[in-house]
Every structure is written in structure tokens, then in C-alpha cells.
Coordinates of C-alpha atoms in Angstrom, one line a residue:
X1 CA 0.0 0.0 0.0
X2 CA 2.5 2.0 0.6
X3 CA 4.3 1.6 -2.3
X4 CA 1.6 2.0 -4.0
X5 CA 1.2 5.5 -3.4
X6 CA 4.0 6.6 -3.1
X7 CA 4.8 5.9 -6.9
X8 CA 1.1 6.9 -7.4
X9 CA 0.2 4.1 -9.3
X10 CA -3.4 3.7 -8.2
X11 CA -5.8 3.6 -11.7
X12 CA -9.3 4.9 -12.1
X13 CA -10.1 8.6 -9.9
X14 CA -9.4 8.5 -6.3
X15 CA -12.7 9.4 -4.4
X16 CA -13.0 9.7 -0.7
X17 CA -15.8 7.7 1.2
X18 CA -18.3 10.8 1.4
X19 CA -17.4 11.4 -2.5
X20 CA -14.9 13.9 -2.5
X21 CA -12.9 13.8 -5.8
X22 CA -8.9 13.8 -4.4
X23 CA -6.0 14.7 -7.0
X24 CA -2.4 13.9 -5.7
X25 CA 0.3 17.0 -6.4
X26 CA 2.8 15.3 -4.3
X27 CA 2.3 12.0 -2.3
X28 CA 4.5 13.2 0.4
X29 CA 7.8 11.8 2.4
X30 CA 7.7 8.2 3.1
X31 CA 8.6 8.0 7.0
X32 CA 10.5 4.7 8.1
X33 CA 10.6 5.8 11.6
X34 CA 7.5 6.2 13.9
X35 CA 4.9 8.5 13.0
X36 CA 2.3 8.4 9.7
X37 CA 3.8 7.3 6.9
X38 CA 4.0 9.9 4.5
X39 CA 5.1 13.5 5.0
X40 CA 4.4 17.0 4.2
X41 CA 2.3 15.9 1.1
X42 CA 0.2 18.4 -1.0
X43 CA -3.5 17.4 -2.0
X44 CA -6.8 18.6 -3.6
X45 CA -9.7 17.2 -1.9
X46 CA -12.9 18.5 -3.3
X47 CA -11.5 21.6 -4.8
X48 CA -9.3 22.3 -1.4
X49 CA -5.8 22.6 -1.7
X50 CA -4.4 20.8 1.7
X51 CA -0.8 20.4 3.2
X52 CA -0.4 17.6 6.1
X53 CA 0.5 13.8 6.0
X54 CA -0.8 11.1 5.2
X55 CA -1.8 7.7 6.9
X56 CA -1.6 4.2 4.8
X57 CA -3.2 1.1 5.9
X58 CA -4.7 -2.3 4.4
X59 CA -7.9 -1.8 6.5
X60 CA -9.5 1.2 8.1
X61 CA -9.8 -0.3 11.5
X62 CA -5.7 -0.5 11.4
X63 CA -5.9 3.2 12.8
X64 CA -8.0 1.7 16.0
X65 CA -5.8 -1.3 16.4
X66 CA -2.2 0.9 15.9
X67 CA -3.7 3.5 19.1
X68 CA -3.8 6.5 16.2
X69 CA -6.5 8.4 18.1
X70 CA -5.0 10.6 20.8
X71 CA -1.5 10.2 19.5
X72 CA -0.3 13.9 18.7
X73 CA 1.6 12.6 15.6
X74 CA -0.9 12.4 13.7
X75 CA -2.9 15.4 14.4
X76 CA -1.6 16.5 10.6
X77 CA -2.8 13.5 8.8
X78 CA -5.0 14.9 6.2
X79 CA -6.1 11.9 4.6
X80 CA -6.3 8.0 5.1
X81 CA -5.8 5.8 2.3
X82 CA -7.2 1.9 2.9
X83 CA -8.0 -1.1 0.7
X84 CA -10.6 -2.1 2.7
X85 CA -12.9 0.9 4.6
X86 CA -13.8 -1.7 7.2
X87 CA -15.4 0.8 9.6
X88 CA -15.9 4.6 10.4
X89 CA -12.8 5.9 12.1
X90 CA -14.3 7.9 15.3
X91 CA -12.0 10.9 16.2
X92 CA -11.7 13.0 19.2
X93 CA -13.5 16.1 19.8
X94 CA -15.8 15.2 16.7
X95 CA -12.9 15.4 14.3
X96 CA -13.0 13.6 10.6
X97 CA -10.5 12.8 8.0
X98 CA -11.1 12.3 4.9
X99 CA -10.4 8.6 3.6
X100 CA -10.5 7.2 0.5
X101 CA -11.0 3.3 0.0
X102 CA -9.0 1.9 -3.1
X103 CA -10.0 -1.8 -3.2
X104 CA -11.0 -0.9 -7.1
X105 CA -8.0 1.1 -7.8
X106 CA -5.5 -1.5 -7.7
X107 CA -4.8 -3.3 -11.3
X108 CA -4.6 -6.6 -11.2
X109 CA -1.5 -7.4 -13.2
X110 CA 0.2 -5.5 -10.4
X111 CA -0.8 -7.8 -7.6
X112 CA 0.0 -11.1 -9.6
X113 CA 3.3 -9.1 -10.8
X114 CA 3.5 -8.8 -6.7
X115 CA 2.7 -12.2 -5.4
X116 CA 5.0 -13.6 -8.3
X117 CA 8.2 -11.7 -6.6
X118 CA 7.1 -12.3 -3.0
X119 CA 5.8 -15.8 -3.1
X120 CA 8.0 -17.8 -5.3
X121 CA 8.4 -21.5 -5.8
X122 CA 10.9 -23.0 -3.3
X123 CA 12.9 -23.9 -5.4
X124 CA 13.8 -20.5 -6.5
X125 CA 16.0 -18.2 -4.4
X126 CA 16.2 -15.0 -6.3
X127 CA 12.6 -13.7 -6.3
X128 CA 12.6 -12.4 -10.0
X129 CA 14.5 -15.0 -12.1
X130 CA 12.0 -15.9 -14.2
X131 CA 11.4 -12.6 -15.5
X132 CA 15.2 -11.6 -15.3
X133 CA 14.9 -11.3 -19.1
X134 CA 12.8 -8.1 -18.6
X135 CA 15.1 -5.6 -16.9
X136 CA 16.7 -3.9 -19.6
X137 CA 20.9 -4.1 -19.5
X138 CA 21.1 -0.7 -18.3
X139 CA 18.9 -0.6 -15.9
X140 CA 20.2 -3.6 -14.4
X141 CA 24.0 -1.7 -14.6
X142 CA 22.8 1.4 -13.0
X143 CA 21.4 -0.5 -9.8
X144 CA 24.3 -2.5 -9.6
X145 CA 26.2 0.7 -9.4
X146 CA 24.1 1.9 -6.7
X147 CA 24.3 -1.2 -4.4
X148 CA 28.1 -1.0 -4.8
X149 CA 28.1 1.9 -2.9
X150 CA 25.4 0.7 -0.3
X151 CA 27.3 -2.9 0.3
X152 CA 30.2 -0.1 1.2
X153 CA 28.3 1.9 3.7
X154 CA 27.2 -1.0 5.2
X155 CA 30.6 -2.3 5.9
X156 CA 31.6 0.9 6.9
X157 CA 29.0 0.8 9.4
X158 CA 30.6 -2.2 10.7
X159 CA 34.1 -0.5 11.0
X160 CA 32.9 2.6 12.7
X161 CA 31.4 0.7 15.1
X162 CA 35.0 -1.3 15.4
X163 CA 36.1 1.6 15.8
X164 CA 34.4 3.4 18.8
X165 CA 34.8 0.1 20.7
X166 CA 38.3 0.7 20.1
X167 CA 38.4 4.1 21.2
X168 CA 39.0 5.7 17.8
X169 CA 42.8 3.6 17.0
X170 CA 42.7 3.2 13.3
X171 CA 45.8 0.7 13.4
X172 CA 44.2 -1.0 15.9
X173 CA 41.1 -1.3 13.7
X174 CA 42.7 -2.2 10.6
X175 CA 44.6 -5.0 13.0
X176 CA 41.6 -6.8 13.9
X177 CA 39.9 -6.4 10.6
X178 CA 42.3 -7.9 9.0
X179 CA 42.4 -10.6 11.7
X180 CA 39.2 -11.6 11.0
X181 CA 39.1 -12.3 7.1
X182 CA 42.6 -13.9 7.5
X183 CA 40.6 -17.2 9.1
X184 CA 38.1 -17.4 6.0
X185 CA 34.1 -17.1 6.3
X186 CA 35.0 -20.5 9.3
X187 CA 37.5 -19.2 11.7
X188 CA 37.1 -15.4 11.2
X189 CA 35.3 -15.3 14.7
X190 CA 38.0 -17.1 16.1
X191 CA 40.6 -14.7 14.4
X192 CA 38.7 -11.6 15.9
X193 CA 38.8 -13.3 19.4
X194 CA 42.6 -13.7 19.2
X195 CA 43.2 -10.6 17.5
X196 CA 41.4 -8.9 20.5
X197 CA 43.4 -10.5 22.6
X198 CA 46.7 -10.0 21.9
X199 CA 47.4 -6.7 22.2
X200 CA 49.1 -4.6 19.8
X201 CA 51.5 -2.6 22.5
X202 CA 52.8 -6.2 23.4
X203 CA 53.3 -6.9 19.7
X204 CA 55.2 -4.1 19.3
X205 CA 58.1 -4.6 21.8
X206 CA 58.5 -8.1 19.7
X207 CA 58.6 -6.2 16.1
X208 CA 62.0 -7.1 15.5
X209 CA 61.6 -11.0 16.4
X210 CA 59.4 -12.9 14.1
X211 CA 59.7 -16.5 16.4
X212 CA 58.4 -13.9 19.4
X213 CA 55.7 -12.8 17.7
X214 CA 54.3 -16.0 16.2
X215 CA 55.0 -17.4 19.5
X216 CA 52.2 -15.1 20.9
X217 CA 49.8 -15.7 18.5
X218 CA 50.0 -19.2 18.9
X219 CA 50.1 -18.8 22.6
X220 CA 47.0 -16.7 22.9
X221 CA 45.2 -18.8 20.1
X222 CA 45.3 -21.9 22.9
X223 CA 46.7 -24.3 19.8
X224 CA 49.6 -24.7 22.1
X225 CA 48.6 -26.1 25.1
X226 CA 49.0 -30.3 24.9
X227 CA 52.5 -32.2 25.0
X228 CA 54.1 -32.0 21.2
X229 CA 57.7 -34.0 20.2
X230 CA 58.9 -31.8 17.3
X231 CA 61.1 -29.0 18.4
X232 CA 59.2 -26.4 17.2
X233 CA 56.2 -26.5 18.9
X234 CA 58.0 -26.9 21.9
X235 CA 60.4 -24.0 21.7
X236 CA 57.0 -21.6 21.2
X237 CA 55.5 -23.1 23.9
X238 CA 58.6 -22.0 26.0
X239 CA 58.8 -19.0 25.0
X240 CA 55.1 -18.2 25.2
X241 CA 55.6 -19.1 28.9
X242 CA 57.6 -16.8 29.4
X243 CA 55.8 -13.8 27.4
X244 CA 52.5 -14.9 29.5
X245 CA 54.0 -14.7 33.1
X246 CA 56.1 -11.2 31.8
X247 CA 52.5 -9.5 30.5
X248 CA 49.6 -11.5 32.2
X249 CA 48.6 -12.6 29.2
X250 CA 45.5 -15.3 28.8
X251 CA 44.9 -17.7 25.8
X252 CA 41.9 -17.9 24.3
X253 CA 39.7 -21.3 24.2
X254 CA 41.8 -23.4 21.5
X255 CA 38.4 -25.5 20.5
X256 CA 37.3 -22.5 18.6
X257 CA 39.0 -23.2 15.7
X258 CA 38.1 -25.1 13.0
X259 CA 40.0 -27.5 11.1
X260 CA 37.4 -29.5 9.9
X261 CA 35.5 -28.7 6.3
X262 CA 38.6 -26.3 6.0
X263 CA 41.1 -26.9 3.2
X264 CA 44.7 -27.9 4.0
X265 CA 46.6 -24.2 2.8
X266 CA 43.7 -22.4 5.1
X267 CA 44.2 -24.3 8.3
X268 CA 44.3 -21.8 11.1
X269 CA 48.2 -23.3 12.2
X270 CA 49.1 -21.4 9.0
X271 CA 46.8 -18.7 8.6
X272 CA 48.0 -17.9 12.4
X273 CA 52.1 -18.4 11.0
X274 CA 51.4 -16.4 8.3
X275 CA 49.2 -13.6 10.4
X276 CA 52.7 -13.1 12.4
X277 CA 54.9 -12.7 9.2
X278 CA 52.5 -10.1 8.4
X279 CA 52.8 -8.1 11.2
X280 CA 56.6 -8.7 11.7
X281 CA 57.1 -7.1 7.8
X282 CA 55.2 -4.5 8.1
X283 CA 54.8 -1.9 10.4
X284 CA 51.6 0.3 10.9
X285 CA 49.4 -1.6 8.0
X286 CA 46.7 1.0 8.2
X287 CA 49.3 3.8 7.2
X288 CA 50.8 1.4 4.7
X289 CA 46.9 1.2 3.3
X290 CA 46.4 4.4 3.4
X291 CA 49.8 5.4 1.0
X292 CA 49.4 2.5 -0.8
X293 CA 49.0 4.1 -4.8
X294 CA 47.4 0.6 -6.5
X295 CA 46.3 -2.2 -6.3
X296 CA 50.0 -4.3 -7.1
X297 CA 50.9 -2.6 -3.9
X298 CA 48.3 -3.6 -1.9
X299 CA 49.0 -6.8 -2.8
X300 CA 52.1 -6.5 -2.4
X301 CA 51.4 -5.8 1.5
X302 CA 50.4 -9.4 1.6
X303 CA 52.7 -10.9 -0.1
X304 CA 54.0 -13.1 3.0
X305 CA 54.6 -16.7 4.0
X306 CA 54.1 -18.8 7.1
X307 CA 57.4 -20.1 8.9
X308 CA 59.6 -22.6 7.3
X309 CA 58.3 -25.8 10.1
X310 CA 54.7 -25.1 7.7
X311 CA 56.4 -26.1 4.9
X312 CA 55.6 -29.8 5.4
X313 CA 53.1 -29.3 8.0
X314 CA 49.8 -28.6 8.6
X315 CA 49.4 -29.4 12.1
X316 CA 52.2 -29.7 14.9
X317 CA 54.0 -33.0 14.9
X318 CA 51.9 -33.8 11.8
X319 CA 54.4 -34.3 9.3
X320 CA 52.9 -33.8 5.4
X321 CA 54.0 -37.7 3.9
X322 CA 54.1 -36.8 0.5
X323 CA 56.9 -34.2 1.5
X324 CA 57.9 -30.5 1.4
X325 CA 56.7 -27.2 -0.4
X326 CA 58.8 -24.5 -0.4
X327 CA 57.7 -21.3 1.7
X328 CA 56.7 -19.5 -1.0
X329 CA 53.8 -21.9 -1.5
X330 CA 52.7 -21.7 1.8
X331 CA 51.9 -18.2 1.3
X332 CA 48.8 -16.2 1.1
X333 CA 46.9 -17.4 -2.1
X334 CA 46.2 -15.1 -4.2
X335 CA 42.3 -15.2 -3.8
X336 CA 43.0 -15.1 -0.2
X337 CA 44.6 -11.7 -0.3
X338 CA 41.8 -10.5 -2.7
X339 CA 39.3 -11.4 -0.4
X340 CA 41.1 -9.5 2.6
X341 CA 41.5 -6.4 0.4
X342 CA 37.6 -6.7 -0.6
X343 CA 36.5 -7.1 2.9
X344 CA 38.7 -5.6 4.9
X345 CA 40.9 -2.8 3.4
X346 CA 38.4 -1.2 1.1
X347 CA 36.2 -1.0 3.8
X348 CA 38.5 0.5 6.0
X349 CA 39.4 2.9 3.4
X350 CA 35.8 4.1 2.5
X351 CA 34.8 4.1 6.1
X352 CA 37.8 6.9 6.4
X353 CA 37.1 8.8 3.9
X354 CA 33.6 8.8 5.0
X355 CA 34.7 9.9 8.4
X356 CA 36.6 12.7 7.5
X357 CA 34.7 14.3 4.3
X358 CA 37.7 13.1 1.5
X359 CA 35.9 12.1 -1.7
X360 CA 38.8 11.0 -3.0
X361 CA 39.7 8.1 -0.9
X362 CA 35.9 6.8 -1.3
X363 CA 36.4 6.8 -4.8
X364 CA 39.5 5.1 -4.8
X365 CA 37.7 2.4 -2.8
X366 CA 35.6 1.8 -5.7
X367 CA 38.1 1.9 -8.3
X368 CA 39.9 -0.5 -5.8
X369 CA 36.7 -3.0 -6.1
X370 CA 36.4 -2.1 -10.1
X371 CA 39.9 -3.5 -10.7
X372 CA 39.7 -6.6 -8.6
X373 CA 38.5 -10.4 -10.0
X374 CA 35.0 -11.0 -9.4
X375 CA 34.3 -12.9 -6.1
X376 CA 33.1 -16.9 -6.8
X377 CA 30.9 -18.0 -3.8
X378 CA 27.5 -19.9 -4.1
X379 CA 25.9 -16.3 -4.3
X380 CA 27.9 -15.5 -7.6
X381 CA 27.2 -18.9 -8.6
X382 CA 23.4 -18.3 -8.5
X383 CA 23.4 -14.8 -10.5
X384 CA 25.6 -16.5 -13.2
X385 CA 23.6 -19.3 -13.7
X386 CA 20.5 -16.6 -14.5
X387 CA 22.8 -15.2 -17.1
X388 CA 24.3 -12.4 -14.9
X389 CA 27.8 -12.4 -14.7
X390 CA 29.9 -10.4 -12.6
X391 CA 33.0 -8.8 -14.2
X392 CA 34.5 -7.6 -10.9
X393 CA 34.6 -7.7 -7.0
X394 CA 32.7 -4.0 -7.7
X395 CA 29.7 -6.2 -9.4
X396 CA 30.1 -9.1 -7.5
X397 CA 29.7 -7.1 -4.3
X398 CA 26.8 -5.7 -5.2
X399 CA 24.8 -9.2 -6.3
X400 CA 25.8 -10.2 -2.6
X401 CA 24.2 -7.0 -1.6
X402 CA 21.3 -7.4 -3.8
X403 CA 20.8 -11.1 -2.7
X404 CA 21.5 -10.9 1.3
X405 CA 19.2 -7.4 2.0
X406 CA 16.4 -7.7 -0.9
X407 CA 15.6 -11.5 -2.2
X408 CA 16.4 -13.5 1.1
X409 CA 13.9 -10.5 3.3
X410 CA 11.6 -10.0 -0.1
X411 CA 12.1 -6.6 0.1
X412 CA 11.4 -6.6 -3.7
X413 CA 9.7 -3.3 -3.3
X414 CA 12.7 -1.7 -2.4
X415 CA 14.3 -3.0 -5.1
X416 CA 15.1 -1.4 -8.5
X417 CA 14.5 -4.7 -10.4
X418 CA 11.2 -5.5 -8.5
X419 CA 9.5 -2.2 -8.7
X420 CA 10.0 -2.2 -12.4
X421 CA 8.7 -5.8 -12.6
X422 CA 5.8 -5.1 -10.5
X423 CA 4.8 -1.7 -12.3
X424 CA 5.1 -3.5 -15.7
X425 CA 1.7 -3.0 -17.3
X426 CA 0.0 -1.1 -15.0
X427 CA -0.7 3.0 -15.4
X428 CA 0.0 5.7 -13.0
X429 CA -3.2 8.0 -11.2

């Protein structure tokens, strides 16, 4: 209903229940928040120009059930607009409102168009696949565009609030953002949690000793705690000993990592070896982001490997059988370091410029996106296999967004494709 007029797509005159004719100059403000749902619209009702809101519901009676009457907010409300006028709406102090009823208004290719995108079979997870073929290629560009930038805002969202928790430390930020995508979609909470932990003034007095430092994360990761037989494990747990008693340091529940369902080259034992190369090469990352001038050198900020012990293991005292890789292969993958940079340095780097009014760094957080390989997850799977294909993480991004906060929800409404497919074929009032 709602939708309905706001894009004033009503058919046939509008006439109010005591047969009033009502022409609509401007629906009004649609109001998300508490209050009557449309604002500050301008109306003729009976040859009377009016200014004041407007109140939408699916039955009359809504406004008895929803405790309108008496609530100051909608003392404006110059009209009420129902499908069904159930019963007369009785007003304080003997006031009326006009109300129009607009069971007969609707067309009906516009609710099958609606029950179509809302009510699909099961089988079918994007809401208008079938009629995919529809949206013309430029429209379907020019949304993509759009949800680009609101996947960013939303993950900016997420960083800002990172960051107040944090007390406004951008390199402590980028730290534990970067924490979490290096353990994958499965061990990114348990990433966060030891990232958290471990604090980055402790890492710092270790910067120039790459054993001390991976001896820390392991340590606080609880992966060393048990009896081991190669010497590597046992030296870090030694030294970890020591770096608990010297800064009161407490691991974090080992079971929360997952090995299981997890591929070999993203176990966390490597991700973890790998996580302390990281921060042993480079000092202040977020600074390092920040200056970085493309995307080859924001690669190249992750261009690391995990200790030489990982080179024929995965797990302590697990020797690999079919023998060693060099170091170099245990390094980041390269989709690995894509999906850090998608996820948790363009983010970063929007969320700043968003902060502190500089354009230009937003925009380079979508060119960052426009020059980067297109994600492949089930969601990209699903748009390709409808013939949409994404031709970067910029497009890619943006079917995730599409997917996650309009098909799963239905909020087809609110969506560029589904308010084209449900206007197709009707007129506008």
C-alpha cells in the first residue's frame, strides 16, 4: 500500500468515502521511523488545496488497532488511504479525516506481478529469475552501481562501530579487521577473538623477532597447550611461557578453531604463521593502506609466507607424507589476499574517507573494487547461472548485496528490479 502511493500508481479517480474527488500533487515523504507514513504531502480534496500527511493502511480499523487516536503525531494526517474501509474511524472532539477506500484502484496485473516476486516456488531463491529477461541491460548496470556503494556503507557501518569500541585507534582497527578475514568465512570469529586479545603494544616490543611474535599468537590462540615431540612446537610453547607470566597474558579457548571442512593451505596453524609474518614485515598496516597508490601494492602488503616448520606441515607434529613445499607456496593465495583487500581494506578505506569528508579516498575504494577479479561464492554462482555475470569484485559485491538485503527479506519493493517488474503493465493515477 504503501508503495503503492508513493509511486502513485493507483488507476481509475481517487474518491473519498463521502465522494470527495482527491487529486495527488505530491504524495509526500515516506517515513520509516515512527509516525504516519507519509510527509508534508500536497492534496486537492474536493476543490481544497491541503498540506499535512498522510496515513496508509490495508484496513480502516488499522488506525484503532495501531492506538492512532489521541497520539499527537498524527494530528496532521490529512487523509487516510485503505483497501478495505472496514469501519468509520471515530476521532476525538468530533474530528474527521477524509479517507478514500482503493480496493477498485488496484490493477490486477500488479498484484499477480506482486505475489510472483514475493511468493515464489521453493525452489527458487532469487525472487525475479523468471522474469530476469525483462530488466533492460542498463537498468540492471545502473542499480548495480548503486548497491556497490550501499554494500560499502554498510561495511563501513561495521568499521565505525569497530572503531568506537576501540576508542577511535585506526591501526588497531585495521589490526583486527584484518584478523578476521585472514581465518576465512569459518575461523574469522576465532581470528577476531585472538586478534582482541593479543594486544598490539605487546606486539610491538616483539617487532624485530618474528619467532616472538608468532609465539604469541599461537600462545594466545590456545593451539599450544597439549604435549608435542617436534622441536618447534615446543620452543614456542617455551617462549610463550615466558611472554604470559612477563605480560599477564591469557589464551583464548583453542576449540574454537576449525580445522574441519577447511582446506589444508587455510588451516588456522598457517593462517596464524602467516598472520605473524604479516605483522613482523610490516609496520603500521593502516598507514601502509592508506599510502598504498594501486592495487599491485596492496598486494604487495600481503605478499608473506608462514614459517619454514609449515612447509611440510599442517598441524604440529603432523608431518605432510608426500613431502615438502617451499615457503613460498605456503603463502597467502592469491584469492586469499583479494578477499582480505575486498573485505577488509576497502572498507577501511571508505569508512575513512567517509569519516573525515575526503571524496577521493571513497572513490578510490571503488576503483579499488572495479579493478579486482570477481568474487566466486554460491551467491555469484546463483546470478551467473541466471545469465548475470559479474565482471569484478565492484559487481560481485553488489549481487551479494542485492541477494542478502532484498531476495532473502523480499524486500522486492525496495528494489530497483522488482519495482520495475511489478509496475510492468499497469498505469500511473
Amino acid at each position: 500500500m504503501q508503495y503503492l502511493w508513493q509511486h502513485r500508481l493507483f488507476e481509475g479517480p481517487l474518491i473519498t468515502t463521502d465522494g470527495q474527488p482527491v487529486l495527488v500533487d505530491r504524495p509526500g515523504i515516506l517515513n520509516r521511523d515512527a509516525g504516519p507514513d507519509f510527509f508534508d504531502a500536497r492534496l486537492t480534496i474536493g476543490g481544497i488545496r491541503w498540506a499535512g500527511n498522510v496515513e496508509v493502511h490495508v484496513r480502516a480499523s488499522d488506525w484503532n488497532a495501531h492506538h492512532h487516536s489521541g497520539d499527537k503525531n498524527y494530528d496532521n494526517v490529512i487523509l487516510h488511504v485503505v483497501y478495505v474501509n472496514d469501519v468509520a474511524i471515530d476521532l476525538p472532539k468530533g474530528k474527521k479525516i477524509a479517507t478514500i477506500e482503493v480496493v477498485n484502484n488496484v490493477p490486477e496485473q500488479m498484484w499477480n506481478n506482486y505475489d510472483q516476486l514475493v511468493n515464489p516456488p521453493a525452489n527458487i531463491e532469487i525472487p525475479c529469475a523468471p522474469r530476469l529477461k525483462e530488466i533492460p541491460e542498463f537498468l540492471f548496470n545502473v542499480s548495480q552501481e548503486s548497491l556497490t556503494v550501499e554494500r560499502l556503507q554498510r561495511k563501513s557501518n561495521d568499521v565505525e562501530k569497530l572503531l568506537d569500541s576501540l576508542r577511535g585507534d585506526w591501526e588497531q582497527t585495521c589490526y583486527v579487521m584484518t584478523a578476521r578475514y585472514f581465518g576465512g568465512k569459518i575461523n574469522s570469529f576465532a581470528f577476531e577473538i585472538l586478534a582482541k586479545r593479543t594486544p598490539m603494544n605487546v606486539l610491538s616490543k616483539m617487532k624485530d623477532n618474528a619467532f616472538r611474535i608468532e609465539s604469541l599468537l599461537f600462545g594466545q590462540s590456545g593451539l599450544l597447550e597439549g604435549d608435542f615431540n617436534d622441536d618447534y612446537p615446543l620452543s614456542l610453547q617455551r617462549e610463550y611461557g615466558y611472554q604470559a607470566v612477563a605480560y599477564h597474558l591469557q589464551a583464548m579457548p583453542g576449540h574454537l578453531w576449525k580445522f574441519f571442512r577447511v582446506r589444508p593451505a587455510g588451516f588456522p596453524t598457517l593462517r596464524i604463521s602467516q598472520f605473524a609474518n604479516l605483522i613482523y614485515k610490516t609496520n603500521n598496516l593502516f598507514s601502509r593502506l592508506m599510502d598504498a597508490s594501486d592495487i599491485d601494492e596492496l598486494r604487495g602488503l600481503f605478499d608473506i609466507s608462514a614459517s619454514p616448520y609449515w612447509c611440510s606441515h599442517y598441524n604440529f607434529d603432523q608431518p605432510v607424507v608426500s613431502g615438502g613445499q617451499s615457503s613460498k607456496e605456503r603463502g597467502l593465495g592469491h584469492s586469499t589476499i583479494d578477499t582480505i583487500i575486498i573485505n577488509a581494506c576497502v572498507p577501511l578505506l571508505f569508512c575513512y574517507g567517509a569519516k573525515h569528508g575526503d571524496q577521493r579516498l571513497k572513490d578510490r575504494a571503488l576503483t579499488l573494487l572495479q579493478q579486482l577479479p570477481s568474487e566466486r561464492n554460491r551467491i555469484t554462482r546463483l546470478w551467473t547461472s541466471e545469465g548475470r555475470v559479474p565482471q569484478n569484485a565492484a559487481e560481485s559485491q553488489a549481487l551479494i548485496q542485492r541477494h542478502n538485503e532484498y531476495c532473502v527479506p523480499r524486500r522486492c519493493l525496495d528494489c530497483q528490479l522488482g519495482f520495475r517488474l511489478v509496475k510492468n503493465n499497469s498505469s500511473e493515477m
